[in-house]
mmCIF file of N, CA and C in Angstrom:
data_model
loop_
_atom_site.group_PDB
_atom_site.id
_atom_site.type_symbol
_atom_site.label_atom_id
_atom_site.label_comp_id
_atom_site.label_asym_id
_atom_site.label_seq_id
_atom_site.Cartn_x
_atom_site.Cartn_y
_atom_site.Cartn_z
ATOM 1 N N UNK P 245 94.233 95.922 100.357
ATOM 2 C CA UNK P 245 94.808 94.823 99.622
ATOM 3 C C UNK P 245 95.488 93.867 100.599
ATOM 4 N N UNK P 246 95.204 92.576 100.476
ATOM 5 C CA UNK P 246 95.796 91.597 101.383
ATOM 6 C C UNK P 246 97.262 91.353 101.021
ATOM 7 N N UNK P 247 97.994 90.753 101.960
ATOM 8 C CA UNK P 247 99.401 90.429 101.714
ATOM 9 C C UNK P 247 99.552 89.468 100.538
ATOM 10 N N UNK P 248 98.662 88.489 100.432
ATOM 11 C CA UNK P 248 98.754 87.513 99.341
ATOM 12 C C UNK P 248 98.481 88.184 98.001
ATOM 13 N N UNK P 249 97.497 89.078 97.955
ATOM 14 C CA UNK P 249 97.196 89.793 96.713
ATOM 15 C C UNK P 249 98.375 90.653 96.291
ATOM 16 N N UNK P 250 98.999 91.315 97.250
ATOM 17 C CA UNK P 250 100.174 92.137 96.945
ATOM 18 C C UNK P 250 101.321 91.256 96.444
ATOM 19 N N UNK P 251 101.532 90.096 97.069
ATOM 20 C CA UNK P 251 102.595 89.182 96.654
ATOM 21 C C UNK P 251 102.354 88.651 95.243
ATOM 22 N N UNK P 252 101.113 88.349 94.933
ATOM 23 C CA UNK P 252 100.774 87.863 93.592
ATOM 24 C C UNK P 252 101.069 88.942 92.560
ATOM 25 N N UNK P 253 100.585 90.141 92.799
ATOM 26 C CA UNK P 253 100.810 91.238 91.860
ATOM 27 C C UNK P 253 102.280 91.532 91.664
ATOM 28 N N UNK P 254 103.007 91.590 92.752
ATOM 29 C CA UNK P 254 104.440 91.884 92.682
ATOM 30 C C UNK P 254 105.187 90.777 91.944
ATOM 31 N N UNK P 255 104.894 89.528 92.277
ATOM 32 C CA UNK P 255 105.561 88.404 91.620
ATOM 33 C C UNK P 255 105.238 88.316 90.141
ATOM 34 N N UNK P 256 103.981 88.555 89.778
ATOM 35 C CA UNK P 256 103.565 88.480 88.381
ATOM 36 C C UNK P 256 104.147 89.617 87.552
ATOM 37 N N UNK P 257 104.370 90.762 88.161
ATOM 38 C CA UNK P 257 104.983 91.887 87.447
ATOM 39 C C UNK P 257 106.476 91.667 87.221
ATOM 40 N N UNK P 258 107.145 91.040 88.178
ATOM 41 C CA UNK P 258 108.595 90.884 88.101
ATOM 42 C C UNK P 258 109.040 89.778 87.157
ATOM 43 N N UNK P 259 108.230 88.758 86.991
ATOM 44 C CA UNK P 259 108.611 87.642 86.130
ATOM 45 C C UNK P 259 107.536 87.426 85.074
ATOM 46 N N UNK P 260 107.950 87.193 83.869
ATOM 47 C CA UNK P 260 106.988 86.994 82.788
ATOM 48 C C UNK P 260 106.626 85.528 82.581
ATOM 49 N N UNK P 261 107.093 84.658 83.496
ATOM 50 C CA UNK P 261 106.724 83.246 83.401
ATOM 51 C C UNK P 261 106.098 82.777 84.712
ATOM 52 N N UNK P 262 105.330 81.702 84.597
ATOM 53 C CA UNK P 262 104.678 81.096 85.756
ATOM 54 C C UNK P 262 104.486 79.618 85.467
ATOM 55 N N UNK P 263 104.072 78.896 86.493
ATOM 56 C CA UNK P 263 103.767 77.470 86.356
ATOM 57 C C UNK P 263 102.276 77.264 86.593
ATOM 58 N N UNK P 264 101.653 76.464 85.732
ATOM 59 C CA UNK P 264 100.245 76.105 85.853
ATOM 60 C C UNK P 264 100.148 74.606 86.093
ATOM 61 N N UNK P 265 99.258 74.194 86.988
ATOM 62 C CA UNK P 265 99.025 72.780 87.227
ATOM 63 C C UNK P 265 97.908 72.328 86.297
ATOM 64 N N UNK P 266 98.295 71.645 85.224
ATOM 65 C CA UNK P 266 97.334 71.121 84.254
ATOM 66 C C UNK P 266 97.479 69.603 84.240
ATOM 67 N N UNK P 267 97.634 68.969 83.079
ATOM 68 C CA UNK P 267 97.866 67.528 83.017
ATOM 69 C C UNK P 267 99.207 67.185 83.666
ATOM 70 N N UNK P 268 100.079 68.162 83.708
ATOM 71 C CA UNK P 268 101.368 68.138 84.393
ATOM 72 C C UNK P 268 101.727 69.599 84.616
ATOM 73 N N UNK P 269 102.710 69.901 85.430
ATOM 74 C CA UNK P 269 103.097 71.310 85.584
ATOM 75 C C UNK P 269 103.546 71.870 84.234
ATOM 76 N N UNK P 270 102.996 73.018 83.862
ATOM 77 C CA UNK P 270 103.296 73.638 82.572
ATOM 78 C C UNK P 270 103.833 75.050 82.796
ATOM 79 N N UNK P 271 104.958 75.333 82.159
ATOM 80 C CA UNK P 271 105.541 76.666 82.171
ATOM 81 C C UNK P 271 104.828 77.511 81.129
ATOM 82 N N UNK P 272 104.491 78.749 81.466
ATOM 83 C CA UNK P 272 103.804 79.626 80.520
ATOM 84 C C UNK P 272 104.290 81.054 80.700
ATOM 85 N N UNK P 273 104.352 81.789 79.595
ATOM 86 C CA UNK P 273 104.650 83.220 79.688
ATOM 87 C C UNK P 273 103.315 83.954 79.794
ATOM 88 N N UNK P 274 103.355 85.119 80.400
ATOM 89 C CA UNK P 274 102.126 85.861 80.674
ATOM 90 C C UNK P 274 102.454 87.345 80.845
ATOM 91 N N UNK P 275 101.417 88.111 81.083
ATOM 92 C CA UNK P 275 101.581 89.490 81.522
ATOM 93 C C UNK P 275 100.560 89.764 82.624
ATOM 94 N N UNK P 276 100.897 90.695 83.495
ATOM 95 C CA UNK P 276 100.011 91.140 84.568
ATOM 96 C C UNK P 276 99.374 92.433 84.107
ATOM 97 N N UNK P 277 98.052 92.509 84.156
ATOM 98 C CA UNK P 277 97.344 93.721 83.720
ATOM 99 C C UNK P 277 96.032 93.826 84.484
ATOM 100 N N UNK P 278 95.789 94.972 85.050
ATOM 101 C CA UNK P 278 94.503 95.264 85.675
ATOM 102 C C UNK P 278 94.091 94.201 86.706
ATOM 103 N N UNK P 279 95.057 93.792 87.548
ATOM 104 C CA UNK P 279 94.754 92.878 88.637
ATOM 105 C C UNK P 279 94.611 91.422 88.267
ATOM 106 N N UNK P 280 95.074 91.054 87.066
ATOM 107 C CA UNK P 280 94.951 89.658 86.632
ATOM 108 C C UNK P 280 96.117 89.273 85.732
ATOM 109 N N UNK P 281 96.256 87.983 85.538
ATOM 110 C CA UNK P 281 97.257 87.424 84.642
ATOM 111 C C UNK P 281 96.578 87.145 83.310
ATOM 112 N N UNK P 282 97.225 87.570 82.229
ATOM 113 C CA UNK P 282 96.732 87.289 80.884
ATOM 114 C C UNK P 282 97.749 86.418 80.172
ATOM 115 N N UNK P 283 97.252 85.433 79.435
ATOM 116 C CA UNK P 283 98.122 84.600 78.627
ATOM 117 C C UNK P 283 97.379 84.144 77.387
ATOM 118 N N UNK P 284 98.138 83.616 76.446
ATOM 119 C CA UNK P 284 97.558 83.176 75.171
ATOM 120 C C UNK P 284 97.990 81.734 74.919
ATOM 121 N N UNK P 285 97.079 80.962 74.340
ATOM 122 C CA UNK P 285 97.356 79.566 74.030
ATOM 123 C C UNK P 285 96.723 79.214 72.691
ATOM 124 N N UNK P 286 97.305 78.220 72.039
ATOM 125 C CA UNK P 286 96.757 77.733 70.784
ATOM 126 C C UNK P 286 97.369 78.396 69.568
ATOM 127 N N UNK P 287 97.051 77.842 68.403
ATOM 128 C CA UNK P 287 97.653 78.336 67.170
ATOM 129 C C UNK P 287 99.160 78.132 67.237
ATOM 130 N N UNK P 288 99.919 79.159 66.931
ATOM 131 C CA UNK P 288 101.377 79.096 66.986
ATOM 132 C C UNK P 288 101.918 79.406 68.376
ATOM 133 N N UNK P 289 101.041 79.670 69.313
ATOM 134 C CA UNK P 289 101.470 80.068 70.657
ATOM 135 C C UNK P 289 101.619 78.855 71.574
ATOM 136 N N UNK P 290 101.955 79.132 72.824
ATOM 137 C CA UNK P 290 102.220 78.070 73.799
ATOM 138 C C UNK P 290 101.029 77.130 73.929
ATOM 139 N N UNK P 291 101.337 75.878 74.160
ATOM 140 C CA UNK P 291 100.312 74.845 74.323
ATOM 141 C C UNK P 291 100.022 74.675 75.808
ATOM 142 N N UNK P 292 98.798 74.965 76.178
ATOM 143 C CA UNK P 292 98.339 74.798 77.556
ATOM 144 C C UNK P 292 97.055 73.970 77.513
ATOM 145 N N UNK P 293 97.200 72.665 77.265
ATOM 146 C CA UNK P 293 96.037 71.814 77.005
ATOM 147 C C UNK P 293 95.017 71.790 78.134
ATOM 148 N N UNK P 294 93.774 72.049 77.742
ATOM 149 C CA UNK P 294 92.661 71.972 78.674
ATOM 150 C C UNK P 294 92.438 73.206 79.529
ATOM 151 N N UNK P 295 93.338 74.176 79.477
ATOM 152 C CA UNK P 295 93.208 75.336 80.364
ATOM 153 C C UNK P 295 91.917 76.104 80.124
ATOM 154 N N UNK P 296 91.570 76.325 78.884
ATOM 155 C CA UNK P 296 90.386 77.136 78.598
ATOM 156 C C UNK P 296 89.082 76.488 79.067
ATOM 157 N N UNK P 297 89.096 75.169 79.294
ATOM 158 C CA UNK P 297 87.891 74.462 79.750
ATOM 159 C C UNK P 297 87.760 74.451 81.274
ATOM 160 N N UNK P 298 88.800 74.872 81.980
ATOM 161 C CA UNK P 298 88.775 74.845 83.443
ATOM 162 C C UNK P 298 88.066 76.067 84.022
ATOM 163 N N UNK P 299 87.501 75.893 85.199
ATOM 164 C CA UNK P 299 86.932 77.025 85.938
ATOM 165 C C UNK P 299 88.007 77.710 86.760
ATOM 166 N N UNK P 300 88.988 76.903 87.239
ATOM 167 C CA UNK P 300 90.096 77.453 88.032
ATOM 168 C C UNK P 300 91.331 76.620 87.800
ATOM 169 N N UNK P 301 92.476 77.220 88.091
ATOM 170 C CA UNK P 301 93.757 76.555 87.910
ATOM 171 C C UNK P 301 94.685 76.956 89.054
ATOM 172 N N UNK P 302 95.590 76.057 89.406
ATOM 173 C CA UNK P 302 96.583 76.345 90.439
ATOM 174 C C UNK P 302 97.802 76.975 89.762
ATOM 175 N N UNK P 303 98.261 78.099 90.310
ATOM 176 C CA UNK P 303 99.354 78.874 89.723
ATOM 177 C C UNK P 303 100.498 78.968 90.731
ATOM 178 N N UNK P 304 101.729 78.845 90.230
ATOM 179 C CA UNK P 304 102.916 79.041 91.050
ATOM 180 C C UNK P 304 103.776 80.119 90.406
ATOM 181 N N UNK P 305 104.113 81.132 91.183
ATOM 182 C CA UNK P 305 105.037 82.177 90.743
ATOM 183 C C UNK P 305 106.362 81.953 91.440
ATOM 184 N N UNK P 306 107.427 82.026 90.666
ATOM 185 C CA UNK P 306 108.774 81.820 91.208
ATOM 186 C C UNK P 306 109.605 83.078 91.019
ATOM 187 N N UNK P 307 110.631 83.208 91.820
ATOM 188 C CA UNK P 307 111.548 84.342 91.745
ATOM 189 C C UNK P 307 112.305 84.329 90.428
ATOM 190 N N UNK P 308 112.380 85.470 89.785
ATOM 191 C CA UNK P 308 113.157 85.608 88.565
ATOM 192 C C UNK P 308 114.648 85.464 88.868
ATOM 193 N N UNK P 309 115.053 85.845 90.069
ATOM 194 C CA UNK P 309 116.466 85.834 90.442
ATOM 195 C C UNK P 309 117.003 84.446 90.741
ATOM 196 N N UNK P 310 116.281 83.678 91.577
ATOM 197 C CA UNK P 310 116.841 82.404 92.023
ATOM 198 C C UNK P 310 115.908 81.207 91.860
ATOM 199 N N UNK P 311 114.730 81.412 91.299
ATOM 200 C CA UNK P 311 113.801 80.314 91.066
ATOM 201 C C UNK P 311 113.019 79.856 92.279
ATOM 202 N N UNK P 312 113.230 80.501 93.416
ATOM 203 C CA UNK P 312 112.509 80.118 94.630
ATOM 204 C C UNK P 312 111.016 80.394 94.472
ATOM 205 N N UNK P 313 110.206 79.561 95.083
ATOM 206 C CA UNK P 313 108.759 79.736 95.041
ATOM 207 C C UNK P 313 108.387 80.993 95.817
ATOM 208 N N UNK P 314 107.704 81.922 95.133
ATOM 209 C CA UNK P 314 107.254 83.157 95.782
ATOM 210 C C UNK P 314 105.867 83.000 96.376
ATOM 211 N N UNK P 315 104.955 82.496 95.559
ATOM 212 C CA UNK P 315 103.566 82.385 96.003
ATOM 213 C C UNK P 315 102.842 81.366 95.122
ATOM 214 N N UNK P 316 101.906 80.648 95.733
ATOM 215 C CA UNK P 316 101.021 79.726 95.017
ATOM 216 C C UNK P 316 99.591 80.142 95.318
ATOM 217 N N UNK P 317 98.726 79.986 94.332
ATOM 218 C CA UNK P 317 97.336 80.392 94.520
ATOM 219 C C UNK P 317 96.468 79.756 93.448
ATOM 220 N N UNK P 318 95.168 79.753 93.702
ATOM 221 C CA UNK P 318 94.208 79.336 92.694
ATOM 222 C C UNK P 318 93.687 80.577 92.003
ATOM 223 N N UNK P 319 93.397 80.409 90.710
ATOM 224 C CA UNK P 319 92.887 81.534 89.926
ATOM 225 C C UNK P 319 91.697 81.069 89.110
ATOM 226 N N UNK P 320 90.702 81.945 89.005
ATOM 227 C CA UNK P 320 89.557 81.689 88.139
ATOM 228 C C UNK P 320 90.014 81.893 86.697
ATOM 229 N N UNK P 321 89.594 80.989 85.819
ATOM 230 C CA UNK P 321 89.976 81.042 84.411
ATOM 231 C C UNK P 321 88.791 81.559 83.603
ATOM 232 N N UNK P 322 89.040 82.545 82.753
ATOM 233 C CA UNK P 322 87.988 83.009 81.849
ATOM 234 C C UNK P 322 88.588 83.328 80.487
ATOM 235 N N UNK P 323 87.806 82.999 79.452
ATOM 236 C CA UNK P 323 88.206 83.304 78.084
ATOM 237 C C UNK P 323 87.930 84.786 77.843
ATOM 238 N N UNK P 324 88.891 85.457 77.245
ATOM 239 C CA UNK P 324 88.790 86.895 76.995
ATOM 240 C C UNK P 324 88.188 87.137 75.615
ATOM 241 N N UNK P 325 87.196 88.004 75.564
ATOM 242 C CA UNK P 325 86.690 88.496 74.281
ATOM 243 C C UNK P 325 87.747 89.476 73.787
ATOM 244 N N UNK P 326 88.536 89.055 72.813
ATOM 245 C CA UNK P 326 89.694 89.845 72.405
ATOM 246 C C UNK P 326 89.314 91.217 71.858
ATOM 247 N N UNK P 327 88.183 91.328 71.201
ATOM 248 C CA UNK P 327 87.755 92.632 70.680
ATOM 249 C C UNK P 327 87.340 93.560 71.815
ATOM 250 N N UNK P 328 86.657 93.028 72.809
ATOM 251 C CA UNK P 328 86.181 93.842 73.926
ATOM 252 C C UNK P 328 87.301 94.217 74.894
ATOM 253 N N UNK P 329 88.354 93.413 74.927
ATOM 254 C CA UNK P 329 89.466 93.658 75.851
ATOM 255 C C UNK P 329 90.742 93.984 75.070
ATOM 256 N N UNK P 330 90.609 94.835 74.078
ATOM 257 C CA UNK P 330 91.731 95.165 73.201
ATOM 258 C C UNK P 330 92.919 95.732 73.971
ATOM 259 N N UNK P 331 92.662 96.480 75.051
ATOM 260 C CA UNK P 331 93.774 97.039 75.831
ATOM 261 C C UNK P 331 94.601 95.934 76.484
ATOM 262 N N UNK P 332 93.948 94.936 77.053
ATOM 263 C CA UNK P 332 94.660 93.824 77.682
ATOM 264 C C UNK P 332 95.408 92.999 76.636
ATOM 265 N N UNK P 333 94.797 92.771 75.493
ATOM 266 C CA UNK P 333 95.440 92.014 74.417
ATOM 267 C C UNK P 333 96.667 92.773 73.903
ATOM 268 N N UNK P 334 96.572 94.088 73.809
ATOM 269 C CA UNK P 334 97.713 94.900 73.361
ATOM 270 C C UNK P 334 98.871 94.808 74.348
ATOM 271 N N UNK P 335 98.576 94.824 75.647
ATOM 272 C CA UNK P 335 99.623 94.687 76.669
ATOM 273 C C UNK P 335 100.270 93.303 76.554
ATOM 274 N N UNK P 336 99.471 92.279 76.358
ATOM 275 C CA UNK P 336 99.984 90.920 76.206
ATOM 276 C C UNK P 336 100.859 90.818 74.952
ATOM 277 N N UNK P 337 100.410 91.385 73.853
ATOM 278 C CA UNK P 337 101.170 91.337 72.599
ATOM 279 C C UNK P 337 102.511 92.058 72.734
ATOM 280 N N UNK P 338 102.536 93.131 73.492
ATOM 281 C CA UNK P 338 103.778 93.877 73.707
ATOM 282 C C UNK P 338 104.829 93.018 74.418
ATOM 283 N N UNK P 339 104.372 92.104 75.261
ATOM 284 C CA UNK P 339 105.267 91.242 76.020
ATOM 285 C C UNK P 339 105.692 89.995 75.245
ATOM 286 N N UNK P 340 105.076 89.754 74.093
ATOM 287 C CA UNK P 340 105.390 88.549 73.296
ATOM 288 C C UNK P 340 106.723 88.770 72.593
ATOM 289 N N UNK P 341 107.719 88.015 73.011
ATOM 290 C CA UNK P 341 109.057 88.133 72.444
ATOM 291 C C UNK P 341 109.206 87.249 71.212
ATOM 292 N N UNK P 342 109.953 87.730 70.248
ATOM 293 C CA UNK P 342 110.337 86.948 69.062
ATOM 294 C C UNK P 342 109.169 86.425 68.235
ATOM 295 N N UNK P 343 108.090 87.171 68.168
ATOM 296 C CA UNK P 343 106.965 86.752 67.326
ATOM 297 C C UNK P 343 107.356 86.929 65.866
ATOM 298 N N UNK P 344 106.969 86.002 65.021
ATOM 299 C CA UNK P 344 107.348 86.076 63.615
ATOM 300 C C UNK P 344 106.611 87.195 62.876
ATOM 301 N N UNK P 345 105.481 87.590 63.384
ATOM 302 C CA UNK P 345 104.650 88.585 62.699
ATOM 303 C C UNK P 345 104.114 89.611 63.688
ATOM 304 N N UNK P 346 105.006 90.262 64.388
ATOM 305 C CA UNK P 346 104.576 91.131 65.490
ATOM 306 C C UNK P 346 103.597 92.213 65.057
ATOM 307 N N UNK P 347 103.691 92.709 63.832
ATOM 308 C CA UNK P 347 102.757 93.758 63.403
ATOM 309 C C UNK P 347 101.342 93.235 63.182
ATOM 310 N N UNK P 348 101.179 91.920 63.026
ATOM 311 C CA UNK P 348 99.848 91.322 62.824
ATOM 312 C C UNK P 348 99.515 90.296 63.901
ATOM 313 N N UNK P 349 100.229 90.377 65.005
ATOM 314 C CA UNK P 349 100.094 89.379 66.058
ATOM 315 C C UNK P 349 98.673 89.285 66.606
ATOM 316 N N UNK P 350 98.069 90.407 66.947
ATOM 317 C CA UNK P 350 96.731 90.356 67.552
ATOM 318 C C UNK P 350 95.686 89.831 66.565
ATOM 319 N N UNK P 351 95.855 90.125 65.286
ATOM 320 C CA UNK P 351 94.934 89.584 64.287
ATOM 321 C C UNK P 351 95.065 88.062 64.195
ATOM 322 N N UNK P 352 96.307 87.565 64.257
ATOM 323 C CA UNK P 352 96.529 86.122 64.227
ATOM 324 C C UNK P 352 95.920 85.466 65.458
ATOM 325 N N UNK P 353 96.115 86.108 66.623
ATOM 326 C CA UNK P 353 95.516 85.558 67.836
ATOM 327 C C UNK P 353 94.009 85.477 67.721
ATOM 328 N N UNK P 354 93.386 86.504 67.158
ATOM 329 C CA UNK P 354 91.926 86.503 67.021
ATOM 330 C C UNK P 354 91.455 85.332 66.159
ATOM 331 N N UNK P 355 92.258 84.956 65.164
ATOM 332 C CA UNK P 355 91.894 83.842 64.273
ATOM 333 C C UNK P 355 92.226 82.478 64.863
ATOM 334 N N UNK P 356 93.389 82.353 65.521
ATOM 335 C CA UNK P 356 93.934 81.039 65.828
ATOM 336 C C UNK P 356 94.050 80.686 67.309
ATOM 337 N N UNK P 357 94.031 81.666 68.168
ATOM 338 C CA UNK P 357 94.396 81.433 69.565
ATOM 339 C C UNK P 357 93.297 81.872 70.521
ATOM 340 N N UNK P 358 93.502 81.526 71.781
ATOM 341 C CA UNK P 358 92.591 81.925 72.840
ATOM 342 C C UNK P 358 93.392 82.741 73.856
ATOM 343 N N UNK P 359 92.890 83.906 74.210
ATOM 344 C CA UNK P 359 93.479 84.703 75.281
ATOM 345 C C UNK P 359 92.681 84.421 76.538
ATOM 346 N N UNK P 360 93.388 84.166 77.626
ATOM 347 C CA UNK P 360 92.743 83.827 78.894
ATOM 348 C C UNK P 360 93.132 84.817 79.974
ATOM 349 N N UNK P 361 92.213 85.026 80.895
ATOM 350 C CA UNK P 361 92.448 85.855 82.069
ATOM 351 C C UNK P 361 92.403 84.939 83.287
ATOM 352 N N UNK P 362 93.444 84.995 84.091
ATOM 353 C CA UNK P 362 93.488 84.252 85.349
ATOM 354 C C UNK P 362 93.366 85.249 86.478
ATOM 355 N N UNK P 363 92.256 85.193 87.184
ATOM 356 C CA UNK P 363 91.982 86.136 88.262
ATOM 357 C C UNK P 363 92.249 85.441 89.604
ATOM 358 N N UNK P 364 93.240 85.923 90.347
ATOM 359 C CA UNK P 364 93.544 85.287 91.638
ATOM 360 C C UNK P 364 92.325 85.247 92.552
ATOM 361 N N UNK P 365 92.146 84.117 93.221
ATOM 362 C CA UNK P 365 91.032 83.952 94.155
ATOM 363 C C UNK P 365 91.570 84.042 95.579
ATOM 364 N N UNK P 366 90.710 84.466 96.448
ATOM 365 C CA UNK P 366 91.082 84.446 97.851
ATOM 366 C C UNK P 366 91.256 85.780 98.388
#
């Protein structure tokens, strides 16, 4: 494992938020699972316009303690088949704070939202 890969994994595990370079820098909550970042957009969830149409996105992870930039990297963007990746969706749902319908969250996501996987490149 390279130093950058280790830094990405460590930073993504320690903080549940990151910055994405889209139409402007966008703050997003996420979870780290199986070597990638998972996040959800659309429906009642966070708005990350245009992310699902991108092939790659620039990601910035910052320190949870002091906000300092830990690591920046490009990540490949892929739409997750929520039924096929139920384990990853369950991990993401567990990290979703203050959901109005936590017992039916994954069903709502399947109807209204898109789950994305950001795989670090390099």
